[in-house]
CSV table of C-alpha atoms in Angstrom, one decimal:
chain,number,residue,atom,x,y,z
A,13,MET,CA,-140.4,-66.6,-21.5
A,14,SER,CA,-139.9,-63.2,-20.0
A,15,TYR,CA,-141.9,-60.6,-18.1
A,16,LEU,CA,-142.0,-58.1,-21.0
A,17,GLY,CA,-145.8,-57.5,-20.6
A,18,TYR,CA,-145.2,-56.7,-16.9
A,19,THR,CA,-142.2,-54.5,-17.1
A,20,LYS,CA,-144.1,-51.2,-16.8
A,21,ILE,CA,-146.2,-52.5,-13.9
A,22,ILE,CA,-143.2,-53.8,-12.1
A,23,SER,CA,-141.3,-50.6,-12.8
A,24,LYS,CA,-144.1,-48.5,-11.3
A,25,TYR,CA,-144.1,-50.7,-8.2
A,26,LEU,CA,-140.3,-50.2,-7.8
A,27,TYR,CA,-140.6,-46.4,-8.2
A,28,THR,CA,-142.5,-46.5,-4.9
A,29,ILE,CA,-139.5,-47.9,-3.1
A,30,GLN,CA,-136.6,-45.6,-2.1
A,31,ASN,CA,-133.8,-48.0,-3.0
A,32,PRO,CA,-135.3,-51.0,-4.7
A,33,PHE,CA,-133.3,-54.3,-4.5
A,34,ILE,CA,-134.2,-56.8,-7.3
A,35,LEU,CA,-133.3,-60.5,-7.7
A,36,GLU,CA,-133.9,-62.0,-11.1
A,37,ILE,CA,-133.3,-65.8,-11.4
A,38,GLY,CA,-133.0,-66.8,-15.0
A,39,VAL,CA,-131.8,-63.8,-17.0
A,40,ASP,CA,-131.5,-65.5,-20.4
A,41,LYS,CA,-130.9,-62.8,-23.0
A,42,GLY,CA,-132.1,-59.9,-20.7
A,43,GLN,CA,-135.5,-59.5,-22.2
A,44,THR,CA,-136.9,-58.4,-18.9
A,45,SER,CA,-133.7,-57.0,-17.3
A,46,LEU,CA,-132.8,-54.5,-20.0
A,47,PRO,CA,-136.1,-52.6,-20.1
A,48,LEU,CA,-136.5,-52.8,-16.3
A,49,ILE,CA,-133.0,-51.5,-15.6
A,50,HIS,CA,-133.4,-48.8,-18.2
A,51,ASN,CA,-136.6,-47.7,-16.6
A,52,LEU,CA,-134.9,-47.5,-13.2
A,53,VAL,CA,-132.0,-45.5,-14.6
A,54,MET,CA,-134.4,-43.1,-16.3
A,55,ALA,CA,-136.3,-42.6,-13.1
A,56,LYS,CA,-132.9,-41.8,-11.4
A,57,SER,CA,-133.6,-44.7,-9.0
A,58,ASN,CA,-130.9,-45.8,-6.6
A,59,PHE,CA,-131.4,-49.5,-7.3
A,60,LYS,CA,-129.5,-52.7,-7.1
A,61,TRP,CA,-130.2,-55.5,-9.4
A,62,ILE,CA,-128.8,-59.1,-9.1
A,63,GLY,CA,-129.3,-61.4,-12.1
A,64,VAL,CA,-128.5,-65.1,-11.6
A,65,ASP,CA,-128.2,-67.5,-14.5
A,66,VAL,CA,-126.3,-70.7,-15.1
A,67,ARG,CA,-124.8,-69.3,-18.3
A,68,CYS,CA,-123.5,-65.8,-19.2
A,69,ASP,CA,-125.1,-64.3,-22.3
A,70,ASP,CA,-122.4,-62.1,-23.9
A,71,GLY,CA,-125.0,-60.2,-25.9
A,72,PHE,CA,-126.9,-59.2,-22.8
A,73,LEU,CA,-123.7,-58.4,-20.9
A,74,ASN,CA,-122.5,-56.2,-23.8
A,75,GLN,CA,-125.8,-54.3,-23.8
A,76,LEU,CA,-125.8,-53.9,-20.0
A,77,THR,CA,-122.3,-52.5,-19.9
A,78,GLN,CA,-123.2,-50.0,-22.6
A,79,MET,CA,-126.0,-48.5,-20.6
A,80,ASN,CA,-125.5,-45.1,-19.0
A,81,GLY,CA,-126.1,-45.2,-15.3
A,82,VAL,CA,-125.3,-48.9,-14.9
A,83,ASP,CA,-122.1,-50.1,-13.3
A,84,VAL,CA,-121.8,-53.9,-13.7
A,85,PHE,CA,-120.2,-56.4,-11.4
A,86,LEU,CA,-119.5,-59.7,-13.2
A,87,ASN,CA,-118.8,-62.5,-10.7
A,88,GLU,CA,-115.5,-61.0,-9.6
A,89,GLY,CA,-113.8,-57.6,-9.2
A,90,ASN,CA,-114.5,-54.4,-7.2
A,91,LYS,CA,-118.2,-54.2,-6.1
A,92,ALA,CA,-118.0,-50.6,-4.9
A,93,GLY,CA,-120.4,-48.4,-6.8
A,94,CYS,CA,-122.0,-51.3,-8.8
A,95,ASN,CA,-125.8,-51.3,-9.1
A,96,ALA,CA,-126.0,-54.4,-11.5
A,97,PHE,CA,-124.6,-57.7,-10.4
A,98,TYR,CA,-124.6,-60.4,-13.1
A,99,ILE,CA,-123.8,-63.7,-11.5
A,100,THR,CA,-123.1,-66.9,-13.4
A,101,ALA,CA,-124.2,-69.6,-11.0
A,102,ASN,CA,-126.9,-72.1,-10.1
A,103,SER,CA,-129.6,-70.3,-8.1
A,104,LEU,CA,-129.7,-73.1,-5.5
A,105,GLU,CA,-126.1,-72.4,-4.8
A,106,VAL,CA,-126.4,-68.7,-4.3
A,107,LEU,CA,-129.7,-68.4,-2.5
A,108,PRO,CA,-128.4,-69.9,0.7
A,109,THR,CA,-125.5,-67.4,0.6
A,110,TYR,CA,-127.9,-64.5,0.1
A,111,LYS,CA,-130.0,-65.8,3.0
A,112,SER,CA,-126.9,-66.1,5.3
A,113,ARG,CA,-126.0,-62.5,4.4
A,114,GLY,CA,-129.4,-61.3,5.4
A,115,LEU,CA,-130.3,-59.9,1.9
A,116,LYS,CA,-133.9,-58.8,1.5
A,117,PHE,CA,-135.3,-58.2,-2.0
A,118,ASP,CA,-138.2,-55.9,-3.0
A,119,LEU,CA,-138.8,-57.8,-6.2
A,120,VAL,CA,-138.0,-61.5,-7.0
A,121,MET,CA,-138.5,-62.9,-10.5
A,122,ILE,CA,-138.1,-66.6,-10.8
A,123,ASP,CA,-137.7,-67.8,-14.4
A,124,GLY,CA,-134.8,-70.1,-14.4
A,125,ASP,CA,-134.9,-73.9,-14.5
A,126,HIS,CA,-138.6,-74.3,-15.3
A,127,ASN,CA,-138.5,-77.5,-13.2
A,128,TYR,CA,-141.2,-77.7,-10.5
A,129,ASP,CA,-138.7,-79.2,-7.9
A,130,THR,CA,-136.1,-76.4,-8.5
A,131,VAL,CA,-138.7,-73.7,-8.3
A,132,LYS,CA,-140.1,-75.2,-5.1
A,133,LYS,CA,-136.6,-75.1,-3.6
A,134,GLU,CA,-136.1,-71.5,-4.8
A,135,MET,CA,-139.4,-70.5,-3.3
A,136,SER,CA,-138.5,-72.1,0.0
A,137,TYR,CA,-136.0,-69.3,0.5
A,138,LEU,CA,-138.5,-66.5,-0.1
A,139,ASN,CA,-139.6,-65.9,3.5
A,140,ASP,CA,-136.0,-65.2,4.4
A,141,LEU,CA,-135.2,-63.1,1.3
A,142,THR,CA,-138.2,-60.9,1.1
A,143,HIS,CA,-140.0,-58.1,3.0
A,144,SER,CA,-143.7,-58.2,3.7
A,145,HIS,CA,-144.2,-55.8,0.8
A,146,SER,CA,-142.0,-57.7,-1.7
A,147,PHE,CA,-143.4,-58.6,-5.1
A,148,VAL,CA,-142.7,-62.2,-6.3
A,149,VAL,CA,-143.3,-63.3,-9.9
A,150,CYS,CA,-142.8,-66.9,-11.1
A,151,ASP,CA,-142.9,-68.0,-14.7
A,152,ASP,CA,-143.9,-71.4,-16.3
A,153,TYR,CA,-142.8,-74.1,-13.9
A,154,GLU,CA,-145.1,-76.9,-15.1
A,155,GLY,CA,-143.2,-77.7,-18.3
A,156,LYS,CA,-142.0,-81.0,-19.6
A,157,TRP,CA,-139.2,-81.0,-17.0
């Protein structure tokens, strides 16, 4: 599942923020990431997007690296000037790191494991990773797992 039906609404919210900082847990094939990042580039937004997924989708990565206005950081290398960070990792491993670094996100989209216990743990970090105005969206966490 993705947030395709919400991309315009989410984009409009991010346009109101000077330098929006986005965390997307569960990138999959980039169904949400690609239109969202495209909208931010077209709006000439000075954004940073971090996508975390347990697997790297080569098709998504190829599309992302072909976009004008997007400089991608993939797990390693020079971070200077990057506005899109595609991290292959378990969210429960990186969220404590983001918390310890004091990162604060304006938008958090949780659509990874679809397991209630995992989502509950991910959400336990939200007070430390968000502002009072941050927007948080969660997707189907009551599945068979």
